[in-house]
Amino acid sequence: MKFLWFFLPLFLVAQESFISDYEYGEMLFNNPRGVSCLECHGEHGEGKVIVHYQDIHGKQAIKGADIRKKTLEEMINAVSSYHKVMPRYYLTDDEVKAIYEYLQIKNKAYLNQ
Ligand code: HEC
């Protein structure tokens, strides 16, 4: 029995680091240093209407792109460059990678279709 108590903390630590990569990506996607990606790209990165407005052509919408099929490279470029709507972020490549991997795991079923 003593044996078990010795290994229990190790098991817990191993479990912790198993989820933390995903959770780290989730945390960055939901709350990076700046506006949340989720606000504009939706909970799964599927894209989302940010705002509706009216102009001379009628009803218009500004939409955050579907980013589920973006490659890591596209993601790094998008995050660190200037856009009309999307803010520029100062995230490291590793942080963008964590977001990327989080979305890959979260959208596994969709991406394997
Ligand atoms: C204020 C809204 C907004 C936020 C917040 C936002 N985006 Fe975007 N994003 C957009 C819009 C709109 C586009 C479409 C292209 C553009 O505006 O230039 C886009 C495009 C992209 C693209 C695709 C670029 C391409 O190659 O076509 C990626 C990848 C992306 N966003 C990732 C992210 C990530 C990751 C975050 C969080 C760190 C984020 N975005 C936060 C609005 C947003």
Coordinates of C-alpha atoms and ligand atoms in Angstrom, one line a residue:
M1 CA 0.0 0.0 0.0
K2 CA 2.9 2.3 0.8
F3 CA 4.0 1.7 -2.7
L4 CA 0.8 3.3 -4.1
W5 CA 1.1 6.4 -2.1
F6 CA 4.6 6.9 -3.4
F7 CA 3.5 6.8 -7.0
L8 CA 0.3 8.6 -6.7
P9 CA 1.8 12.1 -6.9
L10 CA 3.8 11.1 -9.9
F11 CA 0.7 9.9 -11.6
L12 CA -1.1 13.2 -10.8
V13 CA 1.8 15.2 -12.2
A14 CA 1.9 13.2 -15.4
Q15 CA -1.9 13.7 -15.8
E16 CA -1.5 17.4 -15.2
S17 CA 1.0 17.9 -17.9
F18 CA -1.0 15.8 -20.3
I19 CA -4.0 18.2 -20.1
S20 CA -2.0 21.3 -19.7
D21 CA -0.9 21.7 -23.4
Y22 CA -4.5 21.6 -24.5
E23 CA -5.6 23.9 -21.6
Y24 CA -2.7 26.2 -22.4
G25 CA -3.9 26.5 -26.0
E26 CA -7.4 26.9 -24.8
M27 CA -6.4 29.7 -22.4
L28 CA -4.6 31.5 -25.2
F29 CA -7.4 31.1 -27.7
N30 CA -10.0 32.3 -25.2
N31 CA -7.9 35.0 -23.6
P32 CA -4.6 35.9 -25.4
R33 CA -2.9 39.1 -24.5
G34 CA -5.5 41.2 -26.2
V35 CA -8.9 40.6 -27.6
S36 CA -10.1 37.0 -27.5
C37 CA -9.8 35.0 -30.8
L38 CA -13.1 33.5 -29.8
E39 CA -15.0 36.8 -30.1
C40 CA -14.4 36.8 -33.9
H41 CA -13.6 33.2 -34.8
G42 CA -16.2 31.4 -32.7
E43 CA -15.7 28.8 -30.0
H44 CA -14.2 26.2 -32.5
G45 CA -12.5 28.7 -34.8
E46 CA -15.4 28.1 -37.3
G47 CA -15.9 31.8 -38.0
K48 CA -18.5 34.1 -36.6
V49 CA -20.3 37.3 -37.5
I50 CA -18.8 40.1 -35.5
V51 CA -21.1 42.8 -36.4
H52 CA -24.0 43.7 -38.8
Y53 CA -24.3 47.1 -40.4
Q54 CA -26.3 48.9 -43.1
D55 CA -24.8 50.8 -46.0
I56 CA -25.9 51.9 -49.4
H57 CA -25.7 48.2 -50.6
G58 CA -28.0 47.0 -47.9
K59 CA -27.3 44.8 -44.9
Q60 CA -23.7 43.9 -44.5
A61 CA -21.8 41.8 -42.0
I62 CA -18.2 41.6 -40.8
K63 CA -17.2 38.1 -40.2
G64 CA -14.2 36.5 -38.6
A65 CA -12.8 33.8 -40.9
D66 CA -13.1 30.0 -40.5
I67 CA -9.6 29.2 -39.3
R68 CA -10.0 25.5 -38.6
K69 CA -8.1 24.5 -41.7
K70 CA -5.3 27.0 -41.5
T71 CA -1.8 25.7 -41.2
L72 CA 0.5 26.6 -38.4
E73 CA 2.4 28.9 -40.7
E74 CA -0.7 30.7 -41.8
M75 CA -1.7 31.1 -38.2
I76 CA 1.7 32.6 -37.2
N77 CA 1.6 35.0 -40.1
A78 CA -2.0 36.1 -39.5
V79 CA -1.5 36.7 -35.8
S80 CA 1.7 38.8 -36.2
S81 CA 0.6 41.0 -39.1
Y82 CA -1.8 44.0 -39.5
H83 CA -5.3 43.5 -40.7
K84 CA -8.4 45.7 -41.2
V85 CA -10.4 44.1 -38.5
M86 CA -8.3 41.6 -36.7
P87 CA -5.9 43.1 -34.2
R88 CA -2.2 42.4 -34.3
Y89 CA -1.0 40.2 -31.5
Y90 CA 2.4 39.8 -29.8
L91 CA 2.4 36.1 -29.2
T92 CA 5.5 33.9 -29.6
D93 CA 5.5 31.2 -32.2
D94 CA 5.1 28.7 -29.3
E95 CA 2.0 30.4 -28.1
V96 CA 0.5 30.4 -31.6
K97 CA 1.5 26.8 -31.9
A98 CA -0.4 26.0 -28.6
I99 CA -3.5 27.8 -30.1
Y100 CA -3.1 25.9 -33.3
E101 CA -2.8 22.5 -31.6
Y102 CA -5.7 23.3 -29.3
L103 CA -7.9 23.9 -32.4
Q104 CA -6.5 20.8 -34.1
I105 CA -7.6 18.7 -31.1
K106 CA -10.9 20.5 -30.6
N107 CA -11.8 20.0 -34.3
K108 CA -10.4 16.5 -34.7
A109 CA -13.8 15.1 -35.9
Y110 CA -14.4 17.9 -38.3
L111 CA -10.8 17.8 -39.8
N112 CA -10.9 14.0 -40.3
Q113 CA -14.1 14.2 -42.4
Ligands
HEC1 C1 -11.7 41.6 -33.8 C2 -11.9 40.4 -34.4 C3 -10.8 39.3 -34.5 C4 -10.0 38.8 -33.5 C5 -10.1 39.2 -32.0 C6 -9.2 37.8 -34.1 N1 -9.4 37.7 -35.4 FE1 -8.4 36.5 -36.7 N2 -9.4 37.3 -38.2 C7 -10.5 38.3 -38.1 C8 -11.0 38.6 -39.5 C9 -12.1 39.6 -39.8 C10 -10.2 37.8 -40.4 C11 -10.3 37.8 -41.9 C12 -9.2 38.5 -42.6 C13 -8.8 39.9 -42.1 O1 -9.6 40.6 -41.4 O2 -7.8 40.4 -42.5 C14 -9.3 37.0 -39.6 C15 -8.4 36.1 -40.1 C16 -7.6 35.2 -39.3 C17 -6.8 34.2 -39.9 C18 -6.7 33.8 -41.4 C19 -5.7 34.6 -42.1 C20 -5.6 34.1 -43.5 O3 -4.6 33.4 -43.7 O4 -6.5 34.2 -44.3 C21 -6.3 33.5 -38.8 C22 -5.4 32.3 -38.9 C23 -6.7 34.2 -37.6 N3 -7.5 35.2 -38.0 C24 -6.4 33.7 -36.4 C25 -6.7 34.4 -35.2 C26 -6.2 34.1 -33.9 C27 -5.3 32.9 -33.5 C28 -6.7 35.0 -33.0 C29 -6.4 35.2 -31.5 C30 -5.0 35.3 -31.1 C31 -7.5 36.0 -33.8 N4 -7.5 35.6 -35.1 C32 -8.2 37.0 -33.3 C33 -10.9 38.8 -37.0 C34 -10.4 38.6 -35.7

